[in-house]
Short mmCIF file of C-alpha atoms in Angstrom, two decimals:
data_model
loop_
_atom_site.label_atom_id
_atom_site.label_comp_id
_atom_site.label_asym_id
_atom_site.label_seq_id
_atom_site.Cartn_x
_atom_site.Cartn_y
_atom_site.Cartn_z
CA MET A 1 2.03 93.33 85.64
CA GLY A 2 3.29 96.69 84.43
CA PHE A 3 0.51 97.43 81.91
CA TYR A 4 -3.25 97.25 81.89
CA VAL A 5 -5.38 95.17 79.54
CA ARG A 6 -8.94 96.35 79.05
CA THR A 7 -11.50 93.78 77.96
CA SER A 8 -13.86 96.26 76.29
CA LEU A 9 -13.29 99.12 73.83
CA LYS A 10 -15.57 101.64 72.14
CA ALA A 11 -15.11 103.16 68.71
CA GLY A 12 -18.09 105.20 67.62
CA PRO A 13 -21.26 103.09 68.01
CA PHE A 14 -19.20 99.87 68.12
CA ARG A 15 -18.13 98.01 71.25
CA PHE A 16 -15.34 95.44 70.98
CA ILE A 17 -15.15 92.77 73.66
CA LEU A 18 -12.30 90.41 74.49
CA SER A 19 -13.36 87.43 76.59
CA PRO A 20 -12.12 83.87 77.26
CA ALA A 21 -14.56 82.75 74.58
CA GLY A 22 -12.92 84.94 71.93
CA PHE A 23 -13.26 88.31 70.25
CA GLY A 24 -16.66 89.88 69.61
CA VAL A 25 -18.20 93.14 68.45
CA SER A 26 -21.59 94.76 68.96
CA ALA A 27 -22.98 97.93 67.40
CA GLY A 28 -25.72 100.44 68.03
CA VAL A 29 -26.77 103.59 69.87
CA PRO A 30 -30.24 104.31 71.30
CA GLY A 31 -32.60 104.71 68.37
CA PHE A 32 -30.02 104.10 65.66
CA ARG A 33 -28.31 101.14 64.03
CA VAL A 34 -25.38 101.53 61.66
CA GLY A 35 -23.85 99.15 59.16
CA MET A 36 -20.21 100.17 58.93
CA GLY A 37 -17.38 100.57 61.37
CA PRO A 38 -13.67 100.18 62.07
CA ARG A 39 -11.73 97.08 61.26
CA GLY A 40 -11.14 95.15 64.45
CA ASN A 41 -7.91 93.21 64.90
CA TYR A 42 -7.28 90.51 67.46
CA VAL A 43 -3.64 89.75 68.33
CA ARG A 44 -2.85 86.90 70.71
CA MET A 45 0.76 86.68 71.90
CA GLY A 46 2.37 84.00 74.02
CA GLY A 47 3.43 80.38 73.79
CA GLY A 48 5.83 81.13 70.96
CA THR A 49 3.16 82.20 68.48
CA ILE A 50 1.27 85.27 67.38
CA SER A 51 -2.34 84.70 66.42
CA TYR A 52 -3.69 87.51 64.24
CA ARG A 53 -7.21 88.02 62.95
CA THR A 54 -9.00 90.83 61.15
CA THR A 55 -12.76 90.96 61.65
CA LEU A 56 -13.61 92.78 58.41
CA PRO A 57 -12.08 92.56 54.90
CA ARG A 58 -8.92 94.50 54.22
CA PRO A 59 -9.32 97.72 52.21
CA ALA A 60 -7.34 98.42 49.10
CA ALA A 61 -4.78 101.16 49.74
CA ARG A 62 -2.38 103.01 47.50
CA GLN A 63 1.25 103.12 48.53
CA PRO A 64 2.35 106.62 49.62
CA ILE A 65 4.85 108.46 47.44
CA PRO A 66 8.20 108.84 49.26
CA GLN A 67 9.14 112.41 50.06
CA PRO A 68 12.78 113.39 50.58
CA HIS A 69 14.05 115.00 53.78
CA LEU A 70 15.59 118.43 53.46
CA PRO A 71 18.67 119.18 55.59
CA PRO A 72 18.41 122.12 57.99
CA ALA A 73 20.25 125.37 57.30
CA PRO A 74 23.86 125.59 58.60
CA PRO A 75 24.02 127.26 62.05
CA GLY A 76 27.28 129.10 61.39
CA PRO A 77 30.08 129.62 58.90
CA GLY A 78 31.78 126.49 57.71
CA ILE A 79 29.69 123.94 59.62
CA THR A 80 27.17 121.96 57.61
CA MET A 81 24.40 120.25 59.54
CA HIS A 82 23.24 116.87 58.30
CA ASP A 83 19.87 115.29 58.99
CA VAL A 84 20.34 112.32 61.34
CA THR A 85 16.71 111.20 61.59
CA GLY A 86 17.20 108.49 58.97
CA ALA A 87 14.70 107.55 56.29
CA ALA A 88 11.31 109.23 56.13
CA ILE A 89 8.41 107.20 57.48
CA GLN A 90 7.09 106.86 53.92
CA ASN A 91 10.33 105.13 52.90
CA LEU A 92 10.14 102.69 55.82
CA VAL A 93 6.86 101.20 54.60
CA ALA A 94 7.62 97.82 53.10
CA THR A 95 6.38 96.87 49.64
CA ASP A 96 3.85 94.61 51.36
CA ALA A 97 2.82 96.83 54.29
CA SER A 98 1.27 95.13 57.30
CA ASP A 99 -2.50 95.02 57.61
CA ILE A 100 -2.54 97.37 60.60
CA VAL A 101 -0.36 99.94 58.82
CA ARG A 102 -2.65 99.90 55.78
CA GLN A 103 -5.68 100.41 57.99
CA LEU A 104 -4.05 103.24 59.94
CA GLN A 105 -3.03 104.99 56.72
CA ALA A 106 -6.59 104.79 55.42
CA ALA A 107 -8.17 105.88 58.72
CA ALA A 108 -5.83 108.87 59.11
CA ARG A 109 -6.77 110.16 55.63
CA ARG A 110 -10.53 110.10 56.17
CA TRP A 111 -12.20 113.46 56.71
CA PRO A 112 -14.98 113.75 59.31
CA LEU A 113 -18.35 114.41 57.69
CA TRP A 114 -20.39 115.61 60.66
CA PRO A 115 -19.03 119.23 60.66
CA PHE A 116 -20.11 119.64 57.04
CA ALA A 117 -23.57 118.19 57.78
CA LEU A 118 -23.97 120.50 60.79
CA ALA A 119 -22.97 123.51 58.68
CA VAL A 120 -25.51 122.54 55.99
CA PHE A 121 -28.35 122.16 58.49
CA VAL A 122 -27.52 125.48 60.19
CA LEU A 123 -27.29 127.26 56.81
CA ILE A 124 -30.65 125.85 55.71
CA GLY A 125 -32.29 126.84 58.98
CA LEU A 126 -30.95 130.40 58.84
CA THR A 127 -31.81 130.78 55.15
CA ILE A 128 -35.43 129.67 55.49
CA GLY A 129 -35.97 131.63 58.71
CA GLY A 130 -39.04 131.38 60.94
CA TRP A 131 -40.06 127.75 61.35
CA GLY A 132 -36.94 126.82 59.40
CA LEU A 133 -34.92 127.30 62.58
CA LEU A 134 -36.54 124.12 63.89
CA ILE A 135 -34.41 122.22 61.40
CA ILE A 136 -31.37 122.81 63.60
CA PRO A 137 -32.59 120.93 66.75
CA ILE A 138 -34.45 118.35 64.66
CA SER A 139 -31.26 117.53 62.75
CA ALA A 140 -29.24 117.06 65.97
CA PRO A 141 -29.77 113.24 66.13
CA ALA A 142 -28.60 112.89 62.53
CA VAL A 143 -25.47 114.94 63.26
CA ILE A 144 -24.78 112.87 66.40
CA TRP A 145 -25.23 109.64 64.43
CA LEU A 146 -22.86 110.94 61.76
CA ALA A 147 -20.29 111.89 64.42
CA PHE A 148 -20.43 108.32 65.80
CA ARG A 149 -20.06 106.98 62.27
CA ASP A 150 -17.05 109.24 61.62
CA ARG A 151 -15.40 108.15 64.85
CA ALA A 152 -15.82 104.51 63.87
CA ALA A 153 -14.63 105.00 60.30
CA ARG A 154 -11.53 106.89 61.49
CA SER A 155 -10.56 104.26 64.07
CA VAL A 156 -8.53 101.07 63.84
CA VAL A 157 -9.25 98.68 66.68
CA VAL A 158 -6.55 96.28 67.89
CA MET A 159 -7.31 93.98 70.83
CA TYR A 160 -4.25 92.35 72.44
CA ASP A 161 -4.29 89.14 74.46
CA VAL A 162 -0.71 89.07 75.77
CA ASN A 163 0.60 86.37 78.10
CA ASP A 164 3.68 84.37 79.11
CA GLU A 165 7.11 85.82 78.32
CA ALA A 166 5.68 88.22 75.72
CA ALA A 167 3.68 89.90 78.50
CA GLN A 168 6.76 90.17 80.71
CA ARG A 169 8.83 91.76 77.94
CA PHE A 170 6.14 94.31 77.16
CA ALA A 171 5.68 95.04 80.87
CA HIS A 172 9.41 95.83 81.11
CA ILE A 173 9.10 98.25 78.18
CA VAL A 174 6.11 100.01 79.74
CA GLN A 175 7.77 100.24 83.15
CA ALA A 176 11.05 101.56 81.72
CA ILE A 177 9.45 104.23 79.52
CA THR A 178 7.10 105.23 82.35
CA ALA A 179 10.14 105.70 84.62
CA LEU A 180 11.73 107.87 81.92
CA GLN A 181 9.00 110.41 82.68
CA ASN A 182 11.01 111.26 85.80
CA ALA A 183 13.68 112.86 83.60
CA ARG A 184 13.05 116.61 83.55
CA ARG A 185 14.16 117.12 79.95
CA LEU A 186 13.92 114.98 76.81
CA TRP A 187 15.18 115.97 73.36
CA HIS A 188 15.09 114.56 69.85
CA ILE A 189 18.31 115.02 67.86
CA ALA A 190 17.39 116.17 64.35
CA ALA A 191 20.75 117.13 62.80
CA ALA A 192 24.46 117.09 63.53
CA GLY A 193 27.51 118.83 62.12
CA ALA A 194 31.18 117.99 62.67
CA VAL A 195 33.64 120.65 63.89
CA THR A 196 36.59 120.31 61.51
CA THR A 197 38.77 123.43 61.82
CA THR A 198 40.66 125.08 64.66
CA TYR A 199 38.61 128.25 64.31
CA GLN A 200 35.33 126.30 64.56
CA TYR A 201 36.72 124.54 67.63
CA LYS A 202 37.58 127.86 69.30
CA VAL A 203 34.24 129.59 68.71
CA ASN A 204 32.12 126.55 69.63
CA SER A 205 33.39 125.99 73.17
CA GLY A 206 35.76 123.22 72.15
CA ALA A 207 32.95 120.93 70.99
CA SER A 208 33.72 118.24 68.43
CA LYS A 209 30.18 118.22 67.02
CA LEU A 210 27.17 120.55 66.95
CA LEU A 211 23.68 119.16 67.45
CA GLN A 212 20.30 120.48 66.42
CA ARG A 213 17.78 119.22 68.99
CA HIS A 214 14.10 119.75 69.68
CA PRO A 215 12.08 119.23 72.86
CA ALA A 216 10.41 115.83 72.93
CA ALA A 217 7.50 114.43 74.89
CA LEU A 218 6.75 111.08 76.47
CA THR A 219 3.16 109.88 76.81
CA LEU A 220 1.33 106.62 77.41
CA THR A 221 -1.19 107.02 74.58
CA GLY A 222 -0.92 105.87 70.99
CA PRO A 223 -2.13 107.48 67.75
CA ARG A 224 -5.61 109.02 67.84
CA CYS A 225 -6.84 106.63 65.16
CA LEU A 226 -5.61 103.55 67.06
CA VAL A 227 -8.04 102.16 69.61
CA THR A 228 -6.43 99.43 71.69
CA ASN A 229 -6.84 97.76 75.07
CA VAL A 230 -3.21 98.19 76.25
CA VAL A 231 -1.21 101.22 77.29
CA VAL A 232 0.99 102.48 74.43
CA PRO A 233 4.26 104.17 75.51
CA THR A 234 5.09 106.90 72.99
CA LEU A 235 8.06 109.15 72.27
CA THR A 236 7.08 112.24 70.26
CA ALA A 237 9.04 115.07 68.66
CA GLY A 238 7.21 117.39 66.29
CA ARG A 239 5.20 115.39 63.76
CA ARG A 240 7.18 112.18 64.33
CA SER A 241 6.20 109.66 66.99
CA VAL A 242 7.40 106.22 68.03
CA HIS A 243 4.72 104.00 69.59
CA PHE A 244 5.71 100.79 71.39
CA LEU A 245 3.12 98.00 71.03
CA PRO A 246 3.38 94.45 72.39
CA ASP A 247 4.32 92.95 69.02
CA ARG A 248 5.93 95.83 67.09
CA VAL A 249 7.23 99.39 67.05
CA LEU A 250 4.78 101.68 65.25
CA LEU A 251 6.24 104.81 63.62
CA GLN A 252 4.11 107.83 62.73
CA GLU A 253 4.83 111.04 60.85
CA GLY A 254 1.68 113.06 60.27
CA LYS A 255 -0.73 110.75 58.47
CA HIS A 256 1.96 108.25 57.44
CA PHE A 257 2.67 105.05 59.38
CA ALA A 258 5.23 102.24 59.31
CA ASP A 259 5.96 99.37 61.67
CA ILE A 260 9.06 97.41 62.57
CA PRO A 261 9.17 94.11 64.52
CA TYR A 262 11.26 94.31 67.66
CA GLN A 263 13.55 91.65 66.20
CA HIS A 264 14.54 94.10 63.41
CA LEU A 265 15.32 96.91 65.84
CA HIS A 266 18.92 97.80 66.80
CA VAL A 267 19.02 99.62 70.15
CA THR A 268 22.02 101.35 71.73
CA THR A 269 22.32 103.56 74.80
CA SER A 270 25.27 105.52 76.08
CA PRO A 271 26.17 108.41 78.37
CA THR A 272 26.94 111.59 76.43
CA ARG A 273 28.57 114.86 77.44
CA PHE A 274 26.79 118.03 76.35
CA ILE A 275 27.91 121.66 76.64
CA GLU A 276 24.78 123.41 77.86
CA THR A 277 24.30 127.04 76.83
CA GLY A 278 20.68 127.35 77.95
CA PRO A 279 18.87 126.77 81.25
CA LEU A 280 20.07 123.68 83.09
CA PRO A 281 17.57 120.87 83.74
CA ALA A 282 16.85 120.50 87.43
CA ASP A 283 18.12 116.92 87.44
CA GLY A 284 21.16 117.59 85.23
CA HIS A 285 24.52 116.24 86.41
CA VAL A 286 27.37 118.70 85.81
CA VAL A 287 30.63 116.81 85.22
CA ASP A 288 32.92 119.52 83.86
CA SER A 289 33.04 123.04 82.42
CA THR A 290 34.43 124.88 79.43
CA TRP A 291 34.44 128.41 77.98
CA ARG A 292 32.24 130.01 75.36
CA TYR A 293 35.43 130.76 73.41
CA VAL A 294 38.41 128.51 74.02
CA ASN A 295 42.04 128.47 72.94
CA VAL A 296 43.78 125.47 71.42
CA LYS A 297 44.68 124.19 74.90
CA GLY A 298 41.08 124.31 76.11
CA GLY A 299 41.45 127.40 78.30
CA PRO A 300 39.60 130.72 77.90
CA ASP A 301 40.46 132.76 74.81
CA ARG A 302 41.44 136.16 76.23
CA ARG A 303 40.73 137.97 72.97
CA PHE A 304 36.98 137.77 73.63
CA LYS A 305 35.28 139.91 76.26
CA ASN A 306 32.51 138.50 78.46
CA ASN A 307 33.79 134.99 77.77
CA ALA A 308 31.36 133.04 79.94
CA GLN A 309 32.12 129.69 81.53
CA LEU A 310 29.73 126.95 80.40
CA PRO A 311 28.81 123.74 82.23
CA ILE A 312 29.26 120.29 80.68
CA LEU A 313 26.47 117.90 81.66
CA LEU A 314 26.21 114.13 81.47
CA TYR A 315 23.07 113.07 79.62
CA GLY A 316 21.75 109.71 78.44
CA ARG A 317 21.36 108.86 74.75
CA LEU A 318 19.01 106.33 73.13
CA VAL A 319 19.48 105.37 69.47
CA LEU A 320 16.93 103.31 67.54
CA GLN A 321 18.08 101.95 64.17
CA SER A 322 17.00 99.38 61.60
CA ALA A 323 18.35 97.94 58.37
CA THR A 324 15.54 99.74 56.50
CA GLY A 325 16.93 103.19 57.35
CA LEU A 326 15.45 104.07 60.74
CA ASN A 327 17.81 106.25 62.79
CA LEU A 328 16.23 108.08 65.71
CA VAL A 329 18.33 109.67 68.46
CA TRP A 330 16.94 110.81 71.81
CA ASP A 331 18.74 112.52 74.70
CA ALA A 332 17.46 112.67 78.28
CA SER A 333 18.70 114.69 81.23
CA GLN A 334 19.26 111.44 83.13
CA HIS A 335 21.25 108.43 81.95
CA PRO A 336 19.91 105.57 84.18
CA PRO A 337 16.29 105.77 82.87
CA ILE A 338 17.53 105.84 79.28
CA ASP A 339 19.69 102.79 79.99
CA ALA A 340 16.67 100.97 81.46
CA VAL A 341 14.64 101.69 78.31
CA GLY A 342 17.49 100.36 76.18
CA ARG A 343 17.70 97.12 78.19
CA ALA A 344 13.95 96.54 77.89
CA LEU A 345 13.95 97.14 74.12
CA ARG A 346 17.04 94.95 73.60
CA LEU A 347 15.33 92.17 75.55
CA ALA A 348 12.37 92.37 73.17
CA ALA A 349 14.67 92.54 70.12
CA ALA A 350 16.66 89.51 71.28
CA ALA A 351 13.58 87.34 71.77
CA GLN A 352 13.03 84.64 69.22
CA ALA A 353 10.60 85.78 66.56
CA PRO A 354 7.31 83.96 67.20
CA GLY A 355 5.53 82.04 64.52
CA ILE A 356 2.49 83.72 63.02
CA ARG A 357 -0.80 81.86 62.97
CA PRO A 358 -3.75 83.36 61.06
#
């Protein structure tokens, strides 16, 4: 199988165990016992159903206030760049947000208490002086206990038991996104502007559209506040991340989360030509060339000195969309790995939505 499944997880002083007998949790550190911890979730996939269980009661959570996106500043005269990242994560949260999203929102907003306790103990010890300095080492166990407690309170535990065709689909996603790591460059497209006039065409190398892109990263770890027993392929650009879980796509922007079932995800991939003005990726495939300043026929405009010739490369593009407003665009320096990711995600999206059993 293309992904690992751990049977034991730790979150603070709590240990979560997944065994054939079911889902269990134990708590404690040497010399200390605590009475609170993360909310553990058990998700069983396979056989046409999803079994979902939360080990502790759900917390009450306020819905976040949607914040509008601001378009970036125009890069040049006459060309207006428009945000193409779709709706903000806050706007993608349904009226009845999923249990995991509510827990992640609450966990992300919690402040750790142990740094404040450590600062108080140190301040007291320095203020009293003399024997008061003994307060610092004596208070160490309490600070350690509080750090364990903070880690537990700021964690959401999800244990997956994935089998049958659901396991195969998720394995394909993990394998495809892992293979995408072989691409030397990955970008997130944040804004686009159409070239509409002849002058804009001439001074922009004959391009039909300008793109504002940012370097992106690909990892196999999920959000810090999510503790799970499966690998979590993740695409990240700035504060926005897309995490691929066995049963859903988890979206994160700062401390805000939203999730979308694979069946609600629209995935497209395509090769795309890009006029590269910066350093070329080592695996880039040059398919053509143009000029920094072109004439109406596509040749070099002789009125400009030092009119450099620019390469045109063939990249791969991945677009993730949903009816709720998601629109994320990613470019990679290789097209085949992007196409493999698209096939794996489309396979998951085309699967019949399983029934949900509490």
